[in-house]
Every structure is written in C-alpha cells, then in structure tokens.
C-alpha cells in the first residue's frame, strides 16, 4: 500500500515525518476477509480524515497545519482556505481568540488544557457547537512540538438539549398549571363540601351532615349495643326578635347562639344547625337518661345569661325536646321526628324547658292532625256556624252590642267550642281563611239585621294573630266591608292584648288604618298579658275588654278588686269604652255598677247563642236576667 505524498508538513519546520507518525512501522488492518498490512502513518491520516471528528493539527504558535476532511465537510471550508491563521480568522468567533492564544501558551508549557466548548462559523453562515479535547505530540525527549485539537460536533446535541430544556420548562409550566388546577379543584371541592355540609351563618354542620352523623352513630350504636340521645332545640319567640330587631340582628343572634352550641361539641357530642332557629345536639354512648337531663339543664342554664349582639344584650330562651335511641326511634328520621314532637310539647308549655319524648305525644299529634283535616273539610262543607253573645248596658239591661263567636258543627261530634280547634287553626294557618269567613258571615248577618232595624250599635269580631299580621289584612277587611255593605262604624275588631303588644309600632299602624276605614278596635282579654300602661296609652283603640279572670275573684278589698277598679278608672281617663267580660253573678254586676262600668258581657245576661235566638232578643232590645239559670226571657 503506497502512502500518498501529501505535504502535511509545516513549511517552516519542514518536519520529515508525517506529523510525527513513524511511517516505517506497519500495522495490521482488515479489508473484508483479507488481512492487509498498511503503513502506520497512512493509517492514522486515513483515520483522521475519515473519522466523524474534527481534527486540527497545530504548531505551538497557533498555526494550523492540518484541517481534516470531516472539518472541511462540516464547515464548508477547504483546507487551503484555513491553514495557517485562516482558521482562526475565518472560522473562530472573535471572542474565542484570546482563549485560544491562552490555550497555546498552556500547551507550550507542556500542559494539556481542559476540554472546551466553542462555536464555529461555517462558510454558509451557519453556527456549529464543537467540544474540543486537546493533545500534545512530543518528541523523543518529551518536548511538545505539535498540538492536536479533536472536536466533536455537538450542535445537534446542544439543540436537542435546548429543545429538551425548553420542553422540560414547558412540561414544568404545564405541571405547575396542572398542580394549581388540582389545588383549585381541591379548594372548590372543599368549598362545595362546606356549602353542602356546613351552615354558612354559624359554621356548624347542617341538616345533611347531621343526618349522616346520626345514621353512622345509629349503626355503631347497634353494633356496640349503646344508646344515643338527640336534643332538638328551638329558640322561643325568635320570630319576634326578627320582626322587632330586624333580620340582621336576628342573623347575628343566631351566629352567637351557634357559637354557644359549638362549645358543647366534643368527641361524643355533635352540634348542628338544623334550619332557621332550630339546633340539634347528638350525644353518643350515653349510659342513661340522666346524662340527657343534665345536658338539657346545662343548655337551659346557658340561656339564662344574656346574649350580646351588636353591643346589646338579649335574653332569649329555648325549648328542648329529647329522644333516645333505641327506645324512641330506630332510625334517624323517627328519632328526629320524635325529638321534634317533644320539643313542640315543651313549646306548648310556654317554652324555656326540656321534655323527653314519650309515646303518648304521638297520640296527641294524631289527634291534632285529625282536627286539621276536619277543619279543611269543615271549610269546604260549611260546617262552621256563628253564635252571638250580647253586650249589655247594665244600667238599662239594653243590648248595645254583640260578639260573634265561632262554633264548629261537627257532623258526628256535634257543636265543638273554639278552644278545641282555634289553636290548631292558628298553628296551621287555616285561621286566616276561617277568620275571613267569619267576618264576611257576620257582616252579611248584621246588614240583614240593620235592614230589619234591629241591629245593635256594635258588632264585635275576634281577629287572630295570623290574620292581624297578614300584609293584606286591611285590604281584605275593606273588601268584605264594601262587598257586604256593612256599616264600618258598627264594626269592632277584637285583638288580644298579646297580639297587640307583639309589635307595637305595627299594631298602631294597623289600628290607624282601620280607623281610616271607620272601623273600631277593642283590646280583648285585657289584664292577661304583661303590657305596661305606657304601651296601652299609645294604642289608638276604642274599647278595653277586662278579662273574666279579674271578675272571677272579686272579693272586697282583694287585689283583683283593686286591679279591676284601677283598670276601669284608667280606661275612663283614656276615654275608652270598658266592657267587662264573663259576668256571671249579681255580685259582679253590682261591683261593675258601683265602678260605673256600664257595659258587660257574660252568662248572667246570655251565653253565646245562634243568630235566630239572638234575633228575638234584638227585637225585644232588652234583656231580662233570670237569676237561677241565667237564661233570658
Ligand atoms: P273571647 O273573645 O274572649 O270570647 C269570650 C269567651 O268567653 C267566649 O268563649 C264566651 O263564650 C266566654 N264567656 C262569655 N261570658 C262568659 C261567662 O260568663 N262565663 C264563662 N265561663 N265564659 C264566658 P268561646 O265562645 O268559647 O270563645 C273562646 C275564645 O275563642 C274567644 O275568647 C276568642 O278568643 C276565640 N274565638 C271565638 N270565636 C272566634 C273567631 O271567630 N275568631 C277568632 N280568631 N277567635 C275566636
Ligand atoms: Mg273576644
Ligand atoms: Mg275575651
């Protein structure tokens, strides 16, 4: 194999060797199957030219002696263009030149510089990234005389790394976005969970969560054969707080009370806001009912202290009903229902107390339900009738007025008095419809009597709290008056003292509205409530009806006598008519006469009677007292 006679020798040094390679020594290489002996120098040059690495051979002054084929292919420069200083001037960026000079200085000292990376400019303007390793060729004495730089094209690698870095960054951004989306989702879920299971106002568990807690408490109580207690609590007269102080204060109060209940919560006790002004305590693992009793007492005790809302102190009481698993209910709904029933019983007894559920309560509920259904039927089938009770001027035994009193003519039970059905009608709201029916019927009847010239001066009709509180109350009254052609001056609407005092400003407004329609108002059952005389003075009423209880116990120099006397005097001072209710005995009559209370109503004169019977009295205009059985002639 013949070695090409190319001049690899720097012109100046005229080194006869092929770049320091001993050309004489042969080495073995392969050509397919054939073993070939080739010249060592030729072999090396062939390697340099055909390998996939850039190879620069320099003298130690930085003069390029060889630029291999691969380098030429890569950069687009032929060797002749770059040998000597051409490489540095054309291919190497200017900012790398000082570094290269430094490198030759190092190599002159016999040291090998570290691997470096640099850019190269190609002939067509492209850039290449090359990683260089440098070697020294030494003579027999070990002195360096040539430098070899072997460069690997890492442009692709760098681009790939760059792309990979960018992709990694992108991935990281996506990952960050995903993480924040995940966080958002988690926050949303937590928020939704909060909304779904916690009460916004008090932050206590809500009805849904309570039901879940109760259901799992029952499951574990079944397994461990233990007992659970459920306290169902409702604030007394919370509606009044809302009505008088406004919903903002009402909400604030609920918040404070929610905080109070949350203090009862512990490992064994869960507190929840069931809705509105209803709260629940669920107590697990109770030994016996004494635990329930003491917890109820503790709650009631808490409520004896004033509650501070917006720097104002409020006293509010609570009614509690308690039911115990498994005795009072085997599932969450029955347990809740029975605790609620017990709570209603506590409420019926004026609240501020606790009652433990007992089976008889369900019986009473069923009776109530029966009445409610019956009342709906009664309205449809016209089963109500109106009785009238005369109001008498006791000086002349003259009928000056009538009070309309409803009766229920039940198809199987006969006449049912109002105290047996009015409370249920009130509770269910049916009283509004019933009351409207009464007012219309009474006005129609009065107009007939008026046309027959037997009508008395005053026709009194009882108005329930629910009717009075209705927004449309005045409109309804006005409509009935105009449709029945009732003389409004003869109509007197009776509201009880407790209704009147619920919301004094509202009461005054409604009474004034009635006044504008020429309708009078009377305060019924006066003396049974707790209204102060101050409040009474502010009410623009026409008549005061002294409650029967004052006359019942009138004995000379008794408290009742004193109170009755005072009320009569006061009413006269206020220029109000006074009607004494429930007059049964001649003694009571005499007392009233002495006090110059001129109008009375009671069994002494007449019980409430049907319209046909009262008509006879109206024709006679007078009433005659039969002292034995208090019937009239
Ligand atoms: P009230 O308005 O105070 O009516 C007087 C009640 O006292 C009537 O009872 C009457 O029968 C009774 N009473 C009158 N004089 C005597 C007496 O000398 N001795 C005794 N023991 N009782 C006497 P009643 O008719 O049973 O009505 C009870 C209550 O039911 C009424 O009390 C009133 O609050 C309510 N009520 C009656 N009718 C209606 C109505 O149409 N609408 C409304 N919302 N309530 C009504
Ligand atoms: Mg009345
Ligand atoms: Mg009364």
XYZ file of C-alpha atoms and ligand atoms in Angstrom:
681
model
C 0.000 0.000 0.000
C 1.516 3.281 -1.090
C 1.398 6.363 1.090
C 0.184 9.449 -0.681
C 2.845 12.052 -0.872
C 0.894 14.909 0.517
C 2.586 17.668 2.337
C 1.386 17.513 5.869
C 4.474 19.305 6.958
C 4.545 22.866 8.018
C 6.591 24.832 5.640
C 8.642 26.399 8.349
C 9.612 23.369 10.443
C 9.995 21.004 7.431
C 9.397 18.051 9.713
C 10.098 14.976 7.534
C 7.798 12.710 9.459
C 4.119 12.534 8.717
C 3.030 14.754 11.527
C 5.235 12.896 13.899
C 3.947 9.496 12.931
C 6.601 6.992 12.122
C 5.691 5.965 8.572
C 8.002 2.984 8.592
C 6.203 0.836 11.071
C 3.435 -1.212 9.514
C 0.255 -2.121 11.226
C -2.337 -4.754 10.533
C -5.744 -3.804 9.338
C -8.592 -5.580 7.604
C -10.156 -5.287 4.183
C -13.082 -7.632 4.248
C -11.720 -11.132 4.631
C -8.211 -10.120 3.679
C -5.640 -9.121 6.182
C -3.743 -6.128 4.862
C -0.558 -4.661 6.075
C -0.534 -0.891 5.867
C 1.791 1.913 6.696
C 1.124 3.260 10.183
C 1.221 6.926 9.181
C -1.140 6.357 6.299
C -3.473 4.516 8.575
C -3.507 7.380 11.070
C -4.089 10.008 8.407
C -6.865 7.911 6.972
C -8.420 7.693 10.411
C -8.096 11.463 10.877
C -9.675 12.215 7.534
C -12.441 9.698 7.550
C -13.480 9.730 11.183
C -16.505 11.591 12.457
C -14.462 14.096 14.452
C -12.926 17.418 13.561
C -9.167 17.262 13.835
C -6.913 20.322 13.826
C -3.211 19.908 13.987
C -1.296 22.994 15.075
C 2.154 24.022 15.778
C 2.523 25.508 19.194
C 2.339 29.059 17.869
C -1.239 28.536 16.775
C -0.521 27.939 13.115
C -2.898 25.372 11.705
C -1.072 22.593 9.899
C -3.923 20.235 9.196
C -7.672 20.602 8.970
C -9.193 17.202 8.376
C -11.790 16.193 5.816
C -14.548 15.937 8.311
C -13.863 19.512 9.493
C -13.925 20.669 5.912
C -17.227 18.919 5.246
C -18.724 20.364 8.351
C -17.599 23.976 7.894
C -17.661 24.165 4.112
C -14.062 25.464 4.010
C -11.394 23.568 2.102
C -8.181 23.019 3.967
C -6.228 25.520 1.894
C -8.554 28.339 2.898
C -7.942 27.922 6.606
C -4.436 26.591 7.146
C -2.040 28.896 8.903
C -4.037 31.698 10.575
C -7.049 31.343 8.262
C -8.899 29.021 10.584
C -8.681 31.425 13.472
C -9.650 34.384 11.360
C -12.463 32.823 9.389
C -13.972 30.080 11.467
C -13.405 31.009 15.097
C -15.621 33.746 16.573
C -13.578 36.732 17.669
C -14.383 36.405 21.313
C -12.773 32.937 21.392
C -9.388 34.131 20.051
C -7.933 35.225 23.440
C -8.926 31.870 24.869
C -7.195 30.048 22.030
C -3.994 32.072 22.472
C -4.038 31.250 26.155
C -4.501 27.587 25.247
C -1.313 27.611 23.151
C 0.565 29.271 25.983
C -0.511 26.474 28.281
C 0.447 23.821 25.764
C 3.865 25.373 25.148
C 4.434 24.738 28.833
C 3.728 21.075 28.153
C 0.355 21.080 29.817
C -2.903 19.914 28.315
C -5.754 22.372 28.581
C -9.133 21.148 29.725
C -11.940 20.221 27.398
C -13.567 23.354 25.996
C -16.615 24.173 24.045
C -16.812 26.808 21.329
C -18.753 27.949 18.351
C -17.533 27.803 14.784
C -18.784 29.825 11.819
C -19.446 27.775 8.692
C -18.883 29.210 5.257
C -22.637 29.350 4.579
C -23.228 31.365 7.760
C -24.456 28.523 9.988
C -23.072 28.045 13.519
C -21.636 24.859 14.885
C -21.127 23.950 18.508
C -17.963 21.964 18.967
C -16.481 20.341 22.016
C -12.725 20.226 21.893
C -10.148 17.987 23.513
C -6.511 18.821 23.039
C -3.430 16.651 22.926
C 0.271 17.238 22.614
C 2.658 15.405 20.378
C 6.061 15.119 21.989
C 9.473 14.287 20.616
C 11.662 11.577 21.973
C 12.732 13.844 24.820
C 9.147 14.505 25.729
C 9.097 18.072 24.497
C 5.849 19.143 22.871
C 6.088 20.199 19.262
C 2.570 19.802 17.886
C -0.925 20.297 19.267
C -3.862 18.215 18.157
C -7.394 19.502 18.771
C -10.080 16.903 18.334
C -13.564 18.392 18.102
C -16.893 16.707 18.351
C -19.848 18.386 16.693
C -22.341 18.791 19.499
C -24.618 21.224 17.604
C -27.359 18.654 17.336
C -26.789 17.589 20.903
C -26.952 21.188 22.068
C -30.039 21.877 20.004
C -31.629 18.734 21.332
C -30.612 19.683 24.849
C -32.000 23.147 24.238
C -35.207 21.677 22.877
C -35.302 19.233 25.731
C -34.691 22.042 28.229
C -37.449 24.047 26.599
C -39.727 21.023 26.571
C -38.819 20.395 30.171
C -39.629 24.007 31.003
C -42.893 23.693 29.101
C -43.606 20.478 30.925
C -42.813 22.181 34.168
C -45.198 25.048 33.282
C -47.885 22.519 32.360
C -47.150 20.649 35.543
C -47.405 23.879 37.552
C -50.674 24.669 35.806
C -51.921 21.170 36.490
C -50.896 21.444 40.109
C -52.640 24.781 40.522
C -55.721 23.415 38.693
C -55.648 20.452 41.025
C -55.348 22.791 44.010
C -58.224 24.880 42.663
C -60.292 21.755 42.198
C -59.480 20.674 45.714
C -60.368 24.136 47.051
C -63.593 24.049 45.060
C -64.404 20.607 46.377
C -63.672 21.773 49.898
C -65.826 24.854 49.313
C -68.636 22.748 47.863
C -68.286 20.361 50.731
C -68.522 23.317 53.096
C -71.605 24.640 51.336
C -73.193 21.200 51.165
C -72.494 20.179 54.738
C -71.954 23.299 56.809
C -74.219 26.151 57.700
C -72.962 29.401 56.260
C -74.108 31.590 59.137
C -72.945 29.588 62.153
C -70.342 27.285 60.516
C -71.988 24.387 62.342
C -72.773 21.144 60.468
C -76.064 21.499 58.618
C -79.066 19.197 58.353
C -77.470 16.954 55.669
C -74.306 16.372 57.655
C -76.276 15.839 60.852
C -78.366 13.151 59.139
C -75.171 11.390 58.035
C -73.641 11.694 61.503
C -76.841 10.425 63.075
C -77.087 7.498 60.679
C -73.495 6.383 61.341
C -73.970 6.920 65.103
C -77.011 4.608 64.962
C -75.045 1.987 63.010
C -72.242 1.917 65.565
C -74.729 2.062 68.475
C -76.361 -1.064 67.004
C -73.008 -2.831 66.896
C -71.943 -1.801 70.383
C -75.411 -2.063 71.866
C -75.183 1.507 73.169
C -77.602 4.447 73.385
C -77.750 7.784 71.577
C -79.636 10.922 72.576
C -80.878 13.594 70.250
C -81.750 17.056 71.578
C -83.928 19.061 69.220
C -83.921 22.734 70.173
C -85.861 25.745 69.006
C -85.428 29.320 70.188
C -88.519 30.759 71.851
C -90.134 33.721 70.086
C -87.298 34.085 67.622
C -89.764 35.421 65.067
C -90.424 38.369 67.376
C -86.685 39.089 67.546
C -86.545 39.107 63.764
C -89.691 41.211 63.457
C -88.751 43.801 66.016
C -84.977 43.998 65.692
C -84.625 43.205 62.006
C -83.150 40.225 60.205
C -79.567 41.470 60.545
C -79.745 41.360 64.311
C -81.626 38.073 64.064
C -78.791 36.578 61.995
C -76.211 37.972 64.387
C -78.071 36.403 67.300
C -78.144 33.018 65.531
C -74.402 33.308 64.955
C -73.733 33.930 68.634
C -76.011 31.057 69.607
C -74.292 28.821 67.020
C -71.009 29.636 68.750
C -72.581 28.705 72.059
C -73.628 25.294 70.749
C -70.278 24.653 69.122
C -68.808 24.760 72.649
C -70.917 21.717 73.523
C -69.349 19.755 70.664
C -66.803 17.134 71.745
C -65.725 13.601 70.872
C -69.127 12.263 71.898
C -71.306 15.300 71.176
C -72.036 16.759 67.735
C -73.765 20.126 67.334
C -75.674 21.163 64.205
C -77.944 23.914 62.932
C -80.976 22.079 61.641
C -82.508 25.130 59.988
C -83.957 28.529 60.946
C -83.776 28.827 64.713
C -83.540 25.063 65.226
C -80.378 23.450 66.584
C -79.550 19.842 67.386
C -77.145 18.150 69.775
C -76.335 14.498 69.119
C -74.852 12.624 72.067
C -73.280 9.230 71.547
C -72.660 6.456 74.062
C -74.986 7.674 76.796
C -75.365 5.485 79.839
C -78.897 6.506 80.772
C -81.306 9.401 80.541
C -79.728 11.240 83.479
C -76.942 12.317 81.096
C -79.580 13.785 78.775
C -81.335 15.552 81.619
C -78.146 17.148 82.852
C -77.127 18.254 79.344
C -80.604 19.783 78.804
C -80.261 21.610 82.105
C -76.833 22.818 81.087
C -78.208 24.246 77.818
C -81.127 25.945 79.573
C -78.709 27.342 82.156
C -76.558 28.797 79.355
C -79.577 30.621 78.011
C -80.270 32.287 81.343
C -77.305 34.538 80.631
C -77.912 37.425 78.261
C -76.664 37.058 74.691
C -74.710 40.048 73.401
C -75.473 41.134 69.845
C -74.142 44.362 68.355
C -73.385 45.669 71.841
C -76.923 44.988 73.022
C -77.923 42.328 75.488
C -80.797 39.974 74.727
C -82.465 37.405 76.883
C -83.666 34.502 74.832
C -84.968 31.159 75.979
C -85.031 27.795 74.301
C -87.349 24.787 74.134
C -85.724 21.365 74.006
C -87.178 18.012 73.013
C -85.098 14.885 73.594
C -85.400 11.438 72.036
C -83.245 8.428 72.856
C -82.122 5.616 70.548
C -83.269 2.815 70.501
C -86.279 3.466 72.761
C -87.760 6.453 70.878
C -86.767 5.560 67.325
C -84.676 3.002 65.477
C -83.716 5.207 62.562
C -82.579 8.802 62.157
C -85.889 10.095 60.799
C -88.055 8.637 63.567
C -85.607 9.824 66.193
C -85.606 13.339 64.765
C -89.377 13.408 64.385
C -89.918 12.301 67.981
C -87.369 14.758 69.381
C -89.189 17.447 67.387
C -92.553 16.339 68.813
C -91.119 16.516 72.337
C -89.774 19.991 71.557
C -93.250 21.123 70.448
C -94.641 19.892 73.720
C -92.046 21.970 75.546
C -93.043 24.974 73.404
C -96.712 24.485 74.157
C -95.872 24.787 77.836
C -94.613 28.330 77.188
C -91.117 27.156 76.276
C -87.879 27.589 78.230
C -87.877 23.947 79.238
C -86.966 20.478 78.051
C -89.213 17.489 77.620
C -88.217 13.893 76.977
C -90.233 12.153 74.294
C -92.926 9.725 75.353
C -95.252 7.615 73.212
C -98.427 9.443 74.258
C -97.168 12.517 72.437
C -97.671 10.794 69.112
C -101.284 10.164 70.069
C -101.801 13.893 70.627
C -100.167 14.676 67.301
C -102.532 12.291 65.569
C -105.481 13.995 67.257
C -104.197 17.346 66.059
C -103.812 16.021 62.552
C -107.353 14.768 62.741
C -108.569 18.235 63.728
C -106.552 19.846 60.941
C -108.054 17.552 58.310
C -111.500 18.081 59.849
C -111.080 21.870 59.694
C -110.243 21.756 55.989
C -113.331 19.656 55.407
C -115.411 21.985 57.616
C -114.421 24.983 55.497
C -115.405 23.136 52.345
C -118.691 21.759 53.745
C -119.791 24.900 55.570
C -119.705 23.225 58.971
C -118.897 26.421 60.897
C -121.638 28.458 62.470
C -121.598 31.713 64.359
C -123.062 32.285 67.785
C -123.606 35.739 69.182
C -123.238 36.908 72.752
C -124.903 40.165 73.766
C -123.005 43.048 75.318
C -125.363 44.780 77.680
C -125.652 48.265 79.113
C -126.093 47.219 82.706
C -127.963 50.378 83.730
C -130.864 49.682 81.375
C -130.349 45.972 80.554
C -130.169 47.103 76.965
C -128.266 45.200 74.260
C -125.675 47.602 72.930
C -123.546 45.138 71.061
C -122.918 41.545 70.078
C -119.737 39.493 69.983
C -119.523 36.914 67.233
C -118.117 33.595 68.466
C -117.462 30.710 66.125
C -118.614 27.112 66.669
C -117.848 24.014 64.663
C -120.912 21.956 63.950
C -119.107 18.643 63.550
C -121.092 16.002 61.602
C -120.544 13.320 64.278
C -119.307 15.173 67.386
C -121.885 17.970 67.400
C -121.011 21.519 68.444
C -117.287 21.929 69.136
C -116.214 25.058 71.103
C -113.422 27.261 69.726
C -110.796 26.390 72.343
C -110.712 22.866 70.878
C -109.932 23.891 67.307
C -108.769 27.546 67.178
C -105.224 26.699 68.409
C -104.828 24.076 65.637
C -106.284 26.503 63.113
C -103.751 29.095 64.323
C -100.880 26.662 64.092
C -101.731 25.520 60.593
C -102.611 28.979 59.321
C -106.144 27.824 58.500
C -107.352 30.519 60.879
C -106.780 33.112 58.162
C -109.357 31.525 55.898
C -111.695 30.747 58.789
C -111.402 34.319 60.124
C -112.202 35.762 56.729
C -115.248 33.533 56.500
C -116.414 34.668 59.974
C -116.010 38.353 59.156
C -117.942 38.031 55.900
C -120.728 35.975 57.506
C -121.070 38.390 60.440
C -121.188 41.432 58.160
C -123.845 39.783 55.982
C -125.921 38.947 59.071
C -125.508 42.425 60.523
C -126.668 44.048 57.282
C -129.830 41.890 57.392
C -130.479 42.966 60.999
C -129.758 46.550 60.096
C -132.238 46.369 57.220
C -134.759 44.972 59.695
C -133.892 47.847 62.049
C -132.951 45.530 64.907
C -129.168 45.777 64.670
C -127.319 46.856 67.808
C -124.778 49.672 67.781
C -121.742 47.447 67.915
C -120.775 44.202 66.230
C -117.564 42.664 67.615
C -115.488 40.119 65.700
C -112.395 38.356 67.044
C -109.267 38.615 64.956
C -106.449 36.102 65.287
C -102.738 36.911 65.395
C -102.115 35.347 61.985
C -104.891 37.438 60.403
C -103.696 40.611 62.050
C -100.112 40.037 60.936
C -101.127 39.427 57.318
C -99.870 42.129 54.941
C -103.205 42.143 53.124
C -105.266 42.329 56.325
C -106.575 45.854 55.777
C -107.332 45.177 52.102
C -109.291 42.054 52.996
C -111.329 43.875 55.655
C -112.018 46.752 53.275
C -113.110 44.352 50.542
C -115.515 42.490 52.857
C -116.991 45.768 54.125
C -117.630 47.036 50.656
C -118.957 43.727 49.293
C -121.366 43.130 52.181
C -122.270 46.849 52.513
C -121.522 46.625 56.228
C -121.666 49.879 58.141
C -117.993 50.120 59.289
C -118.918 52.385 62.197
C -120.732 49.454 63.809
C -117.871 47.030 63.312
C -115.398 46.499 66.123
C -112.430 44.165 65.644
C -111.117 42.488 68.793
C -107.434 41.791 69.140
C -105.992 40.298 72.269
C -103.506 42.140 74.408
C -100.753 39.685 73.477
C -101.284 40.210 69.744
C -101.289 43.971 70.197
C -98.060 44.037 72.189
C -96.077 41.756 69.857
C -95.015 44.615 67.648
C -96.387 47.847 68.995
C -95.494 50.040 66.017
C -97.126 47.638 63.594
C -100.212 47.372 65.815
C -100.574 51.158 65.983
C -100.270 51.392 62.207
C -102.930 48.720 61.574
C -105.335 50.207 64.130
C -104.926 53.638 62.497
C -105.550 52.084 59.085
C -108.754 50.567 60.472
C -109.686 53.941 61.935
C -109.388 55.450 58.462
C -111.974 52.869 57.355
C -114.144 53.994 60.320
C -113.693 50.630 61.993
C -113.235 50.465 65.771
C -110.813 48.278 67.662
C -111.024 46.725 71.086
C -108.354 45.179 73.264
C -109.603 41.727 74.286
C -108.706 39.769 77.441
C -107.056 42.873 78.915
C -105.057 42.114 82.041
C -103.903 38.658 80.988
C -100.803 39.886 79.211
C -97.924 41.836 80.584
C -98.358 45.078 78.728
C -97.270 48.140 80.564
C -99.728 51.008 80.933
C -97.257 53.050 78.959
C -97.840 50.861 75.938
C -101.577 50.872 76.450
C -101.646 54.685 76.278
C -100.014 54.565 72.852
C -102.636 52.265 71.317
C -105.387 54.169 69.442
C -108.067 51.621 70.474
C -111.734 52.387 71.276
C -112.629 49.707 73.787
C -110.985 47.810 76.595
C -112.370 44.392 77.479
C -111.492 43.417 81.035
C -110.700 39.734 81.206
C -113.051 37.391 83.010
C -110.304 36.307 85.431
C -110.461 39.690 87.225
C -114.144 39.422 87.892
C -113.918 35.757 88.887
C -112.103 36.502 92.123
C -113.557 39.821 93.082
C -113.844 39.822 96.818
C -113.956 43.022 98.792
C -110.501 44.554 99.216
C -108.831 41.800 97.218
C -106.012 42.502 94.758
C -108.328 41.647 91.888
C -110.853 44.181 93.078
C -108.165 46.825 93.226
C -106.832 45.973 89.773
C -110.310 45.890 88.216
C -111.125 49.266 89.802
C -107.845 50.744 88.533
C -108.343 49.437 85.011
C -111.858 50.858 84.830
C -110.672 54.252 86.111
C -107.758 54.294 83.728
C -109.911 53.346 80.735
C -112.325 56.132 81.553
C -109.473 58.586 81.818
C -108.334 57.462 78.406
C -111.900 57.946 77.166
C -112.191 54.282 76.253
C -115.321 52.158 76.433
C -114.934 49.408 79.002
C -116.591 46.045 78.586
C -116.433 43.597 81.464
C -116.205 40.010 80.213
C -117.550 36.864 81.866
C -120.042 38.418 84.227
C -121.815 35.535 85.906
C -123.106 36.713 89.255
C -125.224 39.566 90.589
C -122.319 40.448 92.918
C -120.073 41.022 89.965
C -122.817 43.049 88.350
C -123.165 45.207 91.439
C -119.445 45.748 91.603
C -119.453 46.933 87.991
C -122.376 49.220 88.615
C -120.554 50.741 91.562
C -117.498 51.331 89.436
C -119.654 52.858 86.737
C -118.509 50.256 84.236
C -121.553 50.362 82.070
C -121.135 47.552 79.586
C -120.894 43.874 80.453
C -120.980 40.546 78.719
C -121.493 37.227 80.420
C -123.641 34.234 81.188
C -125.595 36.393 83.645
C -127.170 38.002 80.601
C -126.766 35.365 77.954
C -124.477 32.638 76.741
C -123.409 32.887 73.100
C -126.475 31.786 71.091
C -127.372 31.134 67.435
C -128.470 34.033 65.239
C -132.147 33.064 65.224
C -132.271 33.184 69.015
C -130.327 36.422 69.294
C -132.753 37.950 66.818
C -135.614 37.596 69.350
C -133.527 39.454 71.904
C -132.699 42.159 69.412
C -136.373 42.619 68.641
C -137.092 43.000 72.372
C -133.992 45.257 72.628
C -133.841 44.475 76.322
C -132.503 41.561 78.196
C -134.065 40.134 81.324
C -131.934 38.383 83.840
C -133.208 35.171 85.310
C -131.022 34.707 88.295
C -131.466 30.964 88.678
C -130.128 29.658 85.421
C -129.015 32.874 83.729
C -131.276 32.302 80.776
C -133.125 35.208 79.261
C -136.801 35.712 78.668
P -113.130 35.770 73.781
O -113.066 36.555 72.549
O -112.540 36.356 74.981
O -114.633 35.399 73.994
C -115.219 35.313 75.217
C -115.294 33.900 75.658
O -115.784 33.871 76.969
C -116.296 33.099 74.831
O -115.874 31.773 74.804
C -117.533 33.165 75.672
O -118.412 32.089 75.444
C -116.945 33.083 77.044
N -117.816 33.687 78.027
C -118.563 34.795 77.907
N -119.230 35.033 79.047
C -118.860 34.059 79.919
C -119.188 33.774 81.264
O -119.978 34.450 81.908
N -118.621 32.701 81.820
C -117.758 31.905 81.143
N -117.217 30.863 81.743
N -117.403 32.150 79.860
C -117.956 33.223 79.266
P -115.893 30.960 73.485
O -117.054 31.301 72.650
O -115.661 29.563 73.861
O -114.600 31.558 72.778
C -113.367 31.392 73.310
C -112.361 32.173 72.572
O -112.222 31.682 71.253
C -112.726 33.631 72.396
O -112.426 34.336 73.549
C -111.871 34.013 71.258
O -110.558 34.282 71.682
C -111.844 32.732 70.455
N -112.800 32.873 69.346
C -114.118 32.662 69.306
N -114.587 32.911 68.091
C -113.578 33.319 67.338
C -113.413 33.737 65.982
O -114.358 33.847 65.200
N -112.152 34.061 65.566
C -111.097 34.011 66.410
N -109.876 34.336 65.930
N -111.185 33.625 67.675
C -112.426 33.284 68.140
Mg -113.372 38.356 72.134
Mg -112.115 37.893 75.840
